[in-house]
PDB file of C-alpha atoms in Angstrom:
ATOM      1  CA  MET A  26      63.831  -6.999  79.559  1.00 46.00           C
ATOM      2  CA  SER A  27      60.163  -6.548  80.025  1.00 46.00           C
ATOM      3  CA  VAL A  28      57.855  -9.410  80.446  1.00 48.00           C
ATOM      4  CA  LEU A  29      55.684  -9.791  77.429  1.00 49.00           C
ATOM      5  CA  GLU A  30      52.008 -10.226  77.840  1.00 50.00           C
ATOM      6  CA  PRO A  31      50.650 -13.478  76.572  1.00 51.00           C
ATOM      7  CA  ASP A  32      49.419 -13.351  73.028  1.00 52.00           C
ATOM      8  CA  ALA A  33      45.672 -13.059  72.567  1.00 49.00           C
ATOM      9  CA  GLN A  34      45.811 -15.984  70.235  1.00 52.00           C
ATOM     10  CA  ASP A  35      47.283 -18.156  72.939  1.00 56.00           C
ATOM     11  CA  THR A  36      44.521 -17.253  75.343  1.00 58.00           C
ATOM     12  CA  PRO A  37      42.016 -20.067  75.463  1.00 60.00           C
ATOM     13  CA  VAL A  38      38.602 -19.074  74.194  1.00 55.00           C
ATOM     14  CA  PRO A  39      35.552 -20.870  75.465  1.00 57.00           C
ATOM     15  CA  PRO A  40      33.626 -22.652  72.723  1.00 55.00           C
ATOM     16  CA  LEU A  41      30.524 -20.999  71.364  1.00 53.00           C
ATOM     17  CA  ALA A  42      27.309 -22.304  72.677  1.00 52.00           C
ATOM     18  CA  TYR A  43      24.709 -23.193  70.075  1.00 49.00           C
ATOM     19  CA  GLU A  44      21.132 -23.518  71.009  1.00 50.00           C
ATOM     20  CA  VAL A  45      19.472 -26.363  69.221  1.00 48.00           C
ATOM     21  CA  VAL A  46      16.049 -25.173  68.220  1.00 46.00           C
ATOM     22  CA  PRO A  47      13.780 -27.817  66.778  1.00 50.00           C
ATOM     23  CA  PRO A  48      11.845 -26.689  63.761  1.00 49.00           C
ATOM     24  CA  MET A  49       8.292 -25.496  64.139  1.00 46.00           C
ATOM     25  CA  THR A  50       8.504 -25.116  67.922  1.00 46.00           C
ATOM     26  CA  ALA A  51       7.447 -22.312  70.156  1.00 46.00           C
ATOM     27  CA  LYS A  52      11.043 -21.027  70.346  1.00 48.00           C
ATOM     28  CA  ALA A  53      11.438 -20.922  66.584  1.00 46.00           C
ATOM     29  CA  LYS A  54      11.002 -17.525  64.964  1.00 49.00           C
ATOM     30  CA  PRO A  55       7.726 -17.766  63.116  1.00 48.00           C
ATOM     31  CA  PHE A  56       7.495 -16.494  59.567  1.00 45.00           C
ATOM     32  CA  GLU A  57       4.433 -14.527  60.577  1.00 48.00           C
ATOM     33  CA  LYS A  58       6.778 -11.887  61.987  1.00 49.00           C
ATOM     34  CA  TRP A  59       7.759 -11.122  58.382  1.00 46.00           C
ATOM     35  CA  PRO A  60       5.139  -9.026  56.590  1.00 49.00           C
ATOM     36  CA  SER A  61       3.435 -11.163  54.003  1.00 46.00           C
ATOM     37  CA  THR A  62       3.493  -8.250  51.594  1.00 46.00           C
ATOM     38  CA  GLN A  63       7.268  -8.474  51.338  1.00 44.00           C
ATOM     39  CA  TRP A  64       7.100 -12.021  50.003  1.00 43.00           C
ATOM     40  CA  GLU A  65       4.641 -10.921  47.364  1.00 43.00           C
ATOM     41  CA  GLU A  66       6.050  -7.557  46.418  1.00 43.00           C
ATOM     42  CA  ILE A  67       9.685  -8.530  45.972  1.00 38.00           C
ATOM     43  CA  PRO A  68       9.239 -11.053  43.112  1.00 42.00           C
ATOM     44  CA  ILE A  69       6.715  -8.853  41.361  1.00 40.00           C
ATOM     45  CA  GLY A  70       9.040  -5.899  41.640  1.00 41.00           C
ATOM     46  CA  LEU A  71      11.850  -7.931  40.099  1.00 40.00           C
ATOM     47  CA  LYS A  72       9.698  -8.960  37.163  1.00 46.00           C
ATOM     48  CA  LYS A  73       8.685  -5.397  36.533  1.00 44.00           C
ATOM     49  CA  ASN A  74      12.289  -4.279  36.657  1.00 45.00           C
ATOM     50  CA  GLN A  75      13.273  -7.026  34.236  1.00 47.00           C
ATOM     51  CA  LYS A  76      10.593  -5.965  31.770  1.00 47.00           C
ATOM     52  CA  SER A  77      11.507  -2.339  32.077  1.00 45.00           C
ATOM     53  CA  GLN A  78      15.148  -3.168  31.492  1.00 51.00           C
ATOM     54  CA  GLN A  79      14.364  -5.303  28.433  1.00 61.00           C
ATOM     55  CA  VAL A  80      15.447  -3.421  25.345  1.00 74.00           C
ATOM     56  CA  ARG A  81      12.811  -3.310  22.615  1.00 84.00           C
ATOM     57  CA  VAL A  82      14.701  -3.725  19.337  1.00 89.00           C
ATOM     58  CA  CYS A  83      13.712  -5.151  15.994  1.00 91.00           C
ATOM     59  CA  ARG A  84      15.047  -8.661  15.455  1.00 88.00           C
ATOM     60  CA  ILE A  85      15.615  -7.933  11.749  1.00 87.00           C
ATOM     61  CA  CYS A  86      17.157  -4.456  11.533  1.00 89.00           C
ATOM     62  CA  GLN A  87      18.314  -4.251  15.190  1.00 84.00           C
ATOM     63  CA  GLU A  88      16.826  -0.793  15.617  1.00 86.00           C
ATOM     64  CA  GLY A  89      14.520   0.566  18.260  1.00 81.00           C
ATOM     65  CA  GLU A  90      11.025   1.886  17.832  1.00 69.00           C
ATOM     66  CA  ASN A  91      12.084   5.520  17.509  1.00 64.00           C
ATOM     67  CA  ASP A  92      15.447   4.997  15.837  1.00 58.00           C
ATOM     68  CA  ALA A  93      15.966   6.596  12.431  1.00 43.00           C
ATOM     69  CA  ALA A  94      18.360   5.371   9.784  1.00 43.00           C
ATOM     70  CA  GLU A  95      20.655   8.360   9.839  1.00 44.00           C
ATOM     71  CA  ASP A  96      23.888   6.689   8.882  1.00 42.00           C
ATOM     72  CA  GLY A  97      22.651   4.776   5.826  1.00 41.00           C
ATOM     73  CA  SER A  98      24.935   1.842   6.707  1.00 43.00           C
ATOM     74  CA  ASP A  99      23.969  -1.583   5.449  1.00 44.00           C
ATOM     75  CA  VAL A 100      22.257  -3.918   7.857  1.00 44.00           C
ATOM     76  CA  ASP A 101      21.562  -7.579   7.908  1.00 49.00           C
ATOM     77  CA  LEU A 102      18.927  -8.732   5.516  1.00 46.00           C
ATOM     78  CA  GLU A 103      18.447  -6.589   2.678  1.00 48.00           C
ATOM     79  CA  ALA A 104      15.733  -7.214   5.068  1.00 45.00           C
ATOM     80  CA  ALA A 105      15.714  -4.065   6.778  1.00 47.00           C
ATOM     81  CA  SER A 106      14.446  -3.569   3.338  1.00 47.00           C
ATOM     82  CA  GLU A 107      15.186  -0.293   2.035  1.00 48.00           C
ATOM     83  CA  LYS A 108      15.896   1.583   5.144  1.00 47.00           C
ATOM     84  CA  SER A 109      14.141   4.544   3.686  1.00 43.00           C
ATOM     85  CA  ASN A 110      11.096   3.080   5.360  1.00 46.00           C
ATOM     86  CA  ARG A 111      12.567   4.318   8.615  1.00 45.00           C
ATOM     87  CA  ASN A 112      11.654   7.824   7.493  1.00 44.00           C
ATOM     88  CA  LEU A 113       8.083   6.942   8.330  1.00 41.00           C
ATOM     89  CA  ARG A 114       6.653   8.314  11.501  1.00 43.00           C
ATOM     90  CA  PRO A 115       7.108   5.967  14.484  1.00 44.00           C
ATOM     91  CA  ASN A 116       3.388   5.408  14.921  1.00 53.00           C
ATOM     92  CA  ARG A 117       3.208   4.075  11.360  1.00 66.00           C
ATOM     93  CA  ASN A 118       6.085   1.642  11.860  1.00 79.00           C
ATOM     94  CA  PRO A 119       5.907   0.437  15.454  1.00 84.00           C
ATOM     95  CA  LEU A 120       7.542  -2.540  17.088  1.00 87.00           C
ATOM     96  CA  ILE A 121       5.088  -5.396  17.501  1.00 89.00           C
ATOM     97  CA  HIS A 122       5.168  -8.865  19.040  1.00 89.00           C
ATOM     98  CA  PRO A 123       3.562 -11.027  16.318  1.00 90.00           C
ATOM     99  CA  CYS A 124       4.422 -14.519  17.609  1.00 91.00           C
ATOM    100  CA  ARG A 125       5.542 -16.526  20.648  1.00 89.00           C
ATOM    101  CA  CYS A 126       9.229 -15.670  20.350  1.00 90.00           C
ATOM    102  CA  SER A 127      10.850 -14.025  23.368  1.00 87.00           C
ATOM    103  CA  GLY A 128      14.040 -12.248  24.283  1.00 85.00           C
ATOM    104  CA  THR A 129      15.831 -10.504  21.438  1.00 84.00           C
ATOM    105  CA  MET A 130      13.516 -12.234  18.960  1.00 87.00           C
ATOM    106  CA  ALA A 131      10.342 -10.880  20.530  1.00 88.00           C
ATOM    107  CA  PHE A 132       9.838  -7.629  18.641  1.00 90.00           C
ATOM    108  CA  VAL A 133       9.939  -6.625  15.002  1.00 90.00           C
ATOM    109  CA  HIS A 134       9.052  -3.545  12.989  1.00 89.00           C
ATOM    110  CA  VAL A 135       5.848  -3.693  10.962  1.00 86.00           C
ATOM    111  CA  GLU A 136       7.661  -2.695   7.763  1.00 86.00           C
ATOM    112  CA  CYS A 137      10.461  -5.206   8.369  1.00 88.00           C
ATOM    113  CA  ILE A 138       8.165  -8.179   8.894  1.00 87.00           C
ATOM    114  CA  ASN A 139       6.006  -7.225   5.912  1.00 83.00           C
ATOM    115  CA  HIS A 140       9.110  -7.058   3.712  1.00 85.00           C
ATOM    116  CA  TRP A 141      10.335 -10.408   5.078  1.00 84.00           C
ATOM    117  CA  ARG A 142       6.950 -12.035   4.424  1.00 84.00           C
ATOM    118  CA  THR A 143       7.019 -10.922   0.787  1.00 81.00           C
ATOM    119  CA  LYS A 144      10.533 -12.361   0.322  1.00 82.00           C
ATOM    120  CA  ASP A 145       9.807 -15.806   1.758  1.00 79.00           C
ATOM    121  CA  ARG A 146       6.487 -17.511   1.027  1.00 78.00           C
ATOM    122  CA  LYS A 147       6.958 -19.971   3.903  1.00 78.00           C
ATOM    123  CA  SER A 148       7.086 -17.155   6.433  1.00 81.00           C
ATOM    124  CA  TYR A 149       4.084 -15.318   5.006  1.00 82.00           C
ATOM    125  CA  TYR A 150       1.600 -16.966   7.378  1.00 85.00           C
ATOM    126  CA  GLN A 151       3.794 -18.177  10.247  1.00 88.00           C
ATOM    127  CA  CYS A 152       6.998 -17.432  12.145  1.00 89.00           C
ATOM    128  CA  GLU A 153       9.971 -19.508  11.010  1.00 86.00           C
ATOM    129  CA  THR A 154      11.377 -19.704  14.542  1.00 88.00           C
ATOM    130  CA  CYS A 155       8.447 -20.675  16.768  1.00 90.00           C
ATOM    131  CA  ARG A 156       6.078 -21.844  13.980  1.00 88.00           C
ATOM    132  CA  TYR A 157       3.312 -19.652  15.368  1.00 90.00           C
ATOM    133  CA  GLN A 158       0.718 -18.742  12.736  1.00 89.00           C
ATOM    134  CA  TYR A 159       0.187 -15.000  12.519  1.00 88.00           C
ATOM    135  CA  ASN A 160      -3.179 -13.501  13.355  1.00 86.00           C
ATOM    136  CA  LEU A 161      -3.925 -11.698  10.102  1.00 81.00           C
ATOM    137  CA  PHE A 162      -6.553  -9.010   9.724  1.00 80.00           C
ATOM    138  CA  ARG A 163      -7.683  -8.150   6.208  1.00 74.00           C
ATOM    139  CA  PRO A 164     -10.192  -5.297   5.788  1.00 76.00           C
ATOM    140  CA  ARG A 165     -13.048  -6.041   3.428  1.00 77.00           C
ATOM    141  CA  LEU A 166     -12.384  -2.769   1.643  1.00 77.00           C
ATOM    142  CA  ALA A 167      -8.961  -4.062   0.558  1.00 78.00           C
ATOM    143  CA  ALA A 168     -10.465  -7.209  -0.960  1.00 78.00           C
ATOM    144  CA  LEU A 169     -13.029  -5.098  -2.819  1.00 82.00           C
ATOM    145  CA  PHE A 170     -10.465  -2.796  -4.392  1.00 83.00           C
ATOM    146  CA  GLU A 171      -8.266  -5.734  -5.405  1.00 80.00           C
ATOM    147  CA  ASN A 172     -11.133  -7.255  -7.403  1.00 85.00           C
ATOM    148  CA  THR A 173     -10.381  -6.839 -11.127  1.00 88.00           C
ATOM    149  CA  PHE A 174     -14.052  -6.945 -12.119  1.00 91.00           C
ATOM    150  CA  PHE A 175     -14.815  -4.113  -9.701  1.00 90.00           C
ATOM    151  CA  LEU A 176     -11.967  -1.988 -11.090  1.00 91.00           C
ATOM    152  CA  HIS A 177     -13.102  -2.552 -14.687  1.00 91.00           C
ATOM    153  CA  SER A 178     -16.697  -1.680 -13.810  1.00 92.00           C
ATOM    154  CA  LEU A 179     -15.552   1.430 -11.987  1.00 92.00           C
ATOM    155  CA  ALA A 180     -13.429   2.537 -14.970  1.00 93.00           C
ATOM    156  CA  ILE A 181     -16.349   2.066 -17.394  1.00 93.00           C
ATOM    157  CA  THR A 182     -18.708   3.959 -15.081  1.00 94.00           C
ATOM    158  CA  ILE A 183     -16.305   6.877 -14.728  1.00 94.00           C
ATOM    159  CA  SER A 184     -15.800   6.971 -18.510  1.00 94.00           C
ATOM    160  CA  LEU A 185     -19.570   7.121 -19.092  1.00 94.00           C
ATOM    161  CA  VAL A 186     -19.947   9.876 -16.510  1.00 95.00           C
ATOM    162  CA  LEU A 187     -17.126  11.760 -18.237  1.00 94.00           C
ATOM    163  CA  ILE A 188     -18.854  11.454 -21.630  1.00 94.00           C
ATOM    164  CA  ILE A 189     -22.173  12.690 -20.223  1.00 94.00           C
ATOM    165  CA  GLY A 190     -20.484  15.547 -18.396  1.00 94.00           C
ATOM    166  CA  LEU A 191     -18.697  16.700 -21.535  1.00 94.00           C
ATOM    167  CA  SER A 192     -21.982  16.405 -23.452  1.00 93.00           C
ATOM    168  CA  TYR A 193     -23.616  18.846 -21.055  1.00 93.00           C
ATOM    169  CA  LEU A 194     -20.580  21.088 -21.373  1.00 94.00           C
ATOM    170  CA  ALA A 195     -20.909  21.030 -25.165  1.00 92.00           C
ATOM    171  CA  LYS A 196     -24.556  22.108 -24.946  1.00 91.00           C
ATOM    172  CA  VAL A 197     -23.771  24.890 -22.476  1.00 92.00           C
ATOM    173  CA  VAL A 198     -21.093  26.228 -24.825  1.00 92.00           C
ATOM    174  CA  ASP A 199     -23.380  25.907 -27.854  1.00 89.00           C
ATOM    175  CA  VAL A 200     -26.419  27.572 -26.260  1.00 87.00           C
ATOM    176  CA  TYR A 201     -24.865  30.251 -24.051  1.00 89.00           C
ATOM    177  CA  ALA A 202     -21.488  30.944 -25.650  1.00 88.00           C
ATOM    178  CA  LEU A 203     -22.266  30.437 -29.337  1.00 86.00           C
ATOM    179  CA  HIS A 204     -25.903  31.561 -28.953  1.00 83.00           C
ATOM    180  CA  HIS A 205     -27.518  28.609 -30.711  1.00 82.00           C
ATOM    181  CA  PRO A 206     -30.699  28.074 -28.675  1.00 79.00           C
ATOM    182  CA  GLU A 207     -33.092  25.235 -29.326  1.00 76.00           C
ATOM    183  CA  THR A 208     -35.660  25.903 -32.031  1.00 75.00           C
ATOM    184  CA  ASP A 209     -38.869  24.237 -33.100  1.00 76.00           C
ATOM    185  CA  SER A 210     -37.841  23.984 -36.724  1.00 79.00           C
ATOM    186  CA  PRO A 211     -38.286  20.546 -38.343  1.00 83.00           C
ATOM    187  CA  GLU A 212     -34.695  20.573 -39.598  1.00 83.00           C
ATOM    188  CA  TRP A 213     -33.317  21.109 -36.089  1.00 82.00           C
ATOM    189  CA  ARG A 214     -35.615  18.437 -34.660  1.00 82.00           C
ATOM    190  CA  GLU A 215     -34.623  15.996 -37.350  1.00 84.00           C
ATOM    191  CA  LEU A 216     -30.944  16.605 -36.738  1.00 85.00           C
ATOM    192  CA  HIS A 217     -30.937  16.606 -32.922  1.00 84.00           C
ATOM    193  CA  GLY A 218     -33.760  14.170 -32.291  1.00 84.00           C
ATOM    194  CA  GLU A 219     -35.524  13.893 -28.967  1.00 85.00           C
ATOM    195  CA  THR A 220     -34.152  15.793 -25.985  1.00 84.00           C
ATOM    196  CA  PHE A 221     -33.738  13.868 -22.730  1.00 86.00           C
ATOM    197  CA  LEU A 222     -32.604  15.618 -19.565  1.00 86.00           C
ATOM    198  CA  TRP A 223     -31.635  18.680 -21.648  1.00 86.00           C
ATOM    199  CA  ILE A 224     -29.233  16.814 -23.975  1.00 88.00           C
ATOM    200  CA  ASP A 225     -29.734  15.051 -27.297  1.00 89.00           C
ATOM    201  CA  ARG A 226     -27.758  12.792 -29.606  1.00 90.00           C
ATOM    202  CA  ILE A 227     -25.711  15.573 -31.192  1.00 90.00           C
ATOM    203  CA  TYR A 228     -24.328  16.742 -27.855  1.00 92.00           C
ATOM    204  CA  LEU A 229     -23.779  13.153 -26.760  1.00 93.00           C
ATOM    205  CA  LEU A 230     -21.803  12.600 -29.947  1.00 92.00           C
ATOM    206  CA  ALA A 231     -19.809  15.746 -29.200  1.00 92.00           C
ATOM    207  CA  GLY A 232     -18.973  14.467 -25.721  1.00 93.00           C
ATOM    208  CA  LEU A 233     -18.043  11.072 -27.147  1.00 93.00           C
ATOM    209  CA  ILE A 234     -15.728  12.632 -29.739  1.00 93.00           C
ATOM    210  CA  PHE A 235     -14.074  14.841 -27.151  1.00 93.00           C
ATOM    211  CA  VAL A 236     -13.401  11.876 -24.846  1.00 94.00           C
ATOM    212  CA  ALA A 237     -12.055   9.874 -27.811  1.00 93.00           C
ATOM    213  CA  PHE A 238      -9.798  12.792 -28.713  1.00 93.00           C
ATOM    214  CA  LEU A 239      -8.397  12.858 -25.177  1.00 92.00           C
ATOM    215  CA  GLY A 240      -7.890   9.091 -25.398  1.00 92.00           C
ATOM    216  CA  LEU A 241      -5.935   9.441 -28.656  1.00 91.00           C
ATOM    217  CA  ILE A 242      -3.715  12.056 -27.031  1.00 92.00           C
ATOM    218  CA  TYR A 243      -3.089   9.657 -24.140  1.00 91.00           C
ATOM    219  CA  LEU A 244      -2.173   6.814 -26.514  1.00 88.00           C
ATOM    220  CA  LEU A 245       0.159   9.063 -28.504  1.00 87.00           C
ATOM    221  CA  LEU A 246       1.909  10.202 -25.336  1.00 88.00           C
ATOM    222  CA  LEU A 247       2.152   6.581 -24.265  1.00 85.00           C
ATOM    223  CA  CYS A 248       3.728   5.599 -27.585  1.00 82.00           C
ATOM    224  CA  VAL A 249       6.187   8.494 -27.441  1.00 84.00           C
ATOM    225  CA  THR A 250       7.278   7.905 -23.868  1.00 84.00           C
ATOM    226  CA  GLN A 251       7.214   4.094 -23.743  1.00 74.00           C
ATOM    227  CA  GLY A 252       7.688   2.934 -27.310  1.00 59.00           C
ATOM    228  CA  SER A 253       7.440   3.827 -30.960  1.00 47.00           C
ATOM    229  CA  LEU A 254       5.196   2.714 -33.803  1.00 44.00           C
ATOM    230  CA  SER A 255       7.065   1.891 -36.945  1.00 40.00           C
ATOM    231  CA  GLY A 256       5.888   1.351 -40.501  1.00 40.00           C
ATOM    232  CA  ALA A 257       3.445   3.215 -42.710  1.00 38.00           C
ATOM    233  CA  PHE A 258       0.168   1.894 -44.059  1.00 38.00           C
ATOM    234  CA  CYS A 259      -2.612   2.898 -46.403  1.00 41.00           C
ATOM    235  CA  CYS A 260      -6.211   2.014 -45.608  1.00 42.00           C
ATOM    236  CA  CYS A 261      -7.366   0.395 -48.845  1.00 44.00           C
ATOM    237  CA  ALA A 262      -6.116  -2.918 -50.193  1.00 45.00           C
ATOM    238  CA  GLY A 263      -5.412  -1.732 -53.745  1.00 46.00           C
ATOM    239  CA  CYS A 264      -3.568   1.352 -52.624  1.00 46.00           C
ATOM    240  CA  ASN A 265       0.011   1.651 -53.773  1.00 47.00           C
ATOM    241  CA  TYR A 266       2.303   4.540 -53.121  1.00 43.00           C
ATOM    242  CA  TYR A 267       3.829   6.282 -56.101  1.00 43.00           C
ATOM    243  CA  GLY A 268       6.403   8.913 -55.394  1.00 44.00           C
ATOM    244  CA  TYR A 269       6.843  11.738 -57.856  1.00 42.00           C
ATOM    245  CA  GLY A 270       9.190  14.369 -56.561  1.00 44.00           C
ATOM    246  CA  GLY A 271       7.979  15.303 -53.119  1.00 43.00           C
ATOM    247  CA  GLY A 272       4.384  14.067 -53.463  1.00 45.00           C
ATOM    248  CA  GLY A 273       2.414  10.879 -53.711  1.00 47.00           C
ATOM    249  CA  PHE A 274      -1.109   9.537 -53.848  1.00 43.00           C
ATOM    250  CA  CYS A 275      -3.250   6.470 -53.289  1.00 50.00           C
ATOM    251  CA  ASP A 276      -5.054   4.896 -56.213  1.00 51.00           C
ATOM    252  CA  CYS A 277      -8.421   4.605 -54.398  1.00 52.00           C
ATOM    253  CA  GLY A 278     -11.530   5.765 -56.188  1.00 53.00           C
ATOM    254  CA  SER A 279     -13.778   8.518 -54.845  1.00 54.00           C
ATOM    255  CA  ASP A 280     -16.439   6.160 -53.476  1.00 58.00           C
ATOM    256  CA  GLY A 281     -13.805   3.911 -51.959  1.00 60.00           C
ATOM    257  CA  GLY A 282     -12.078   6.945 -50.438  1.00 67.00           C
ATOM    258  CA  PHE A 283     -15.281   7.987 -48.668  1.00 71.00           C
ATOM    259  CA  ILE A 284     -15.777   4.494 -47.268  1.00 78.00           C
ATOM    260  CA  VAL A 285     -12.159   4.378 -46.181  1.00 77.00           C
ATOM    261  CA  LEU A 286     -12.504   7.775 -44.501  1.00 80.00           C
ATOM    262  CA  PHE A 287     -15.658   6.638 -42.700  1.00 79.00           C
ATOM    263  CA  PHE A 288     -14.035   3.484 -41.377  1.00 84.00           C
ATOM    264  CA  PHE A 289     -10.921   5.442 -40.495  1.00 84.00           C
ATOM    265  CA  VAL A 290     -12.975   7.872 -38.403  1.00 82.00           C
ATOM    266  CA  ILE A 291     -14.806   4.994 -36.709  1.00 87.00           C
ATOM    267  CA  LEU A 292     -11.488   3.282 -36.056  1.00 88.00           C
ATOM    268  CA  MET A 293      -9.974   6.437 -34.589  1.00 88.00           C
ATOM    269  CA  LEU A 294     -13.066   6.902 -32.457  1.00 88.00           C
ATOM    270  CA  MET A 295     -12.772   3.365 -31.127  1.00 90.00           C
ATOM    271  CA  PHE A 296      -9.057   3.776 -30.482  1.00 88.00           C
ATOM    272  CA  GLY A 297      -9.740   7.063 -28.716  1.00 90.00           C
ATOM    273  CA  LEU A 298     -12.406   5.537 -26.488  1.00 90.00           C
ATOM    274  CA  PHE A 299     -10.086   2.651 -25.719  1.00 91.00           C
ATOM    275  CA  GLY A 300      -7.338   5.125 -24.831  1.00 90.00           C
ATOM    276  CA  ALA A 301      -9.687   7.112 -22.600  1.00 92.00           C
ATOM    277  CA  LEU A 302     -10.791   3.941 -20.833  1.00 92.00           C
ATOM    278  CA  ALA A 303      -7.162   2.875 -20.414  1.00 91.00           C
ATOM    279  CA  ALA A 304      -6.259   6.277 -18.986  1.00 92.00           C
ATOM    280  CA  VAL A 305      -9.134   6.151 -16.497  1.00 93.00           C
ATOM    281  CA  TYR A 306      -8.260   2.585 -15.486  1.00 92.00           C
ATOM    282  CA  THR A 307      -4.588   3.495 -15.004  1.00 91.00           C
ATOM    283  CA  ALA A 308      -5.522   6.454 -12.822  1.00 92.00           C
ATOM    284  CA  ILE A 309      -7.861   4.284 -10.739  1.00 91.00           C
ATOM    285  CA  GLU A 310      -5.204   1.588 -10.394  1.00 89.00           C
ATOM    286  CA  GLN A 311      -2.636   4.082  -9.109  1.00 89.00           C
ATOM    287  CA  MET A 312      -5.091   5.562  -6.622  1.00 89.00           C
ATOM    288  CA  VAL A 313      -6.100   2.114  -5.411  1.00 86.00           C
ATOM    289  CA  ALA A 314      -2.439   1.112  -4.996  1.00 83.00           C
ATOM    290  CA  LYS A 315      -1.848   4.110  -2.732  1.00 82.00           C
ATOM    291  CA  MET A 316      -5.027   3.359  -0.827  1.00 80.00           C
ATOM    292  CA  LEU A 317      -4.114  -0.288  -0.309  1.00 78.00           C
ATOM    293  CA  ASP A 318      -0.818   0.756   1.276  1.00 71.00           C
ATOM    294  CA  ASN A 319      -2.845   2.072   4.193  1.00 70.00           C
ATOM    295  CA  ILE A 320      -5.431  -0.721   4.413  1.00 72.00           C
ATOM    296  CA  LYS A 321      -3.288  -3.740   3.562  1.00 67.00           C
ATOM    297  CA  VAL A 322      -3.256  -6.965   5.542  1.00 73.00           C
ATOM    298  CA  LYS A 323      -2.202  -6.321   9.126  1.00 78.00           C
ATOM    299  CA  ILE A 324      -0.593  -8.695  11.620  1.00 82.00           C
ATOM    300  CA  LEU A 325      -2.281  -8.566  15.010  1.00 83.00           C
ATOM    301  CA  GLU A 326      -0.076  -8.399  18.076  1.00 86.00           C
ATOM    302  CA  VAL A 327       0.304 -11.309  20.500  1.00 86.00           C
ATOM    303  CA  PRO A 328       0.469 -10.570  24.265  1.00 84.00           C
ATOM    304  CA  LEU A 329       3.981 -10.864  25.672  1.00 77.00           C
ATOM    305  CA  TYR A 330       4.107 -13.294  28.583  1.00 67.00           C
TER     306      TYR A 330
END
């Protein structure tokens, strides 16, 4: 039987010698041997990596800046408001940092926060989480177009310009198409009166009637599409309807009938002008509404620390 060698574990091992080095002595390894740039670059590099790895998602709809709502699934908060807003181009609906919130609450879509602010009056001016008051920017042009007095004045001005334009059109048609040039006859002068800037009262009246006619058409279309007028009426107080067979008549006299006709024409003219003014105002209001969508109050972004 062979003699076994002694186990390595049984062999005595001399204890390790430790050199006691006092701190900040000549034998100590100075930190100057380490490049100072490493101590500065490493933390900065970590912060940059952390920022680059931070996912920018909206805290309301949980979507990114370039994500589109392709699946039409419901999200939290009817808030993501009608997701059809995601069909907007990314540069029109970016992710912004409007307050002091951080982490997953840092970013929000412009459309999402605007919808949220309209739903809750308390969050219109400040964030509900960090209580930071938004930096709001309101263009002066938006305030001007939201002024009711300005819109009314603009509608009246456009209506007057329309009347004058149609008056010139009436004279052009009368002189060049119907071949009725101006004459020096007393009858013509008495009828048309003085001419100012190539138009007179007859052509102004023609333009006024044409605008009133367009206004009546607008009111009739409005009544047909949005409501109905019921009931029949006769214009004079002592007028009763008598039906004989398929006909009928009003018991107004001839002089009274002329007066009634005159007031009826004036009334129709006033209604027509009112309708024209309403049509112009409605058109202006719709155009201003579209314009205000682009110049509405904006929330300025807060730097992310």
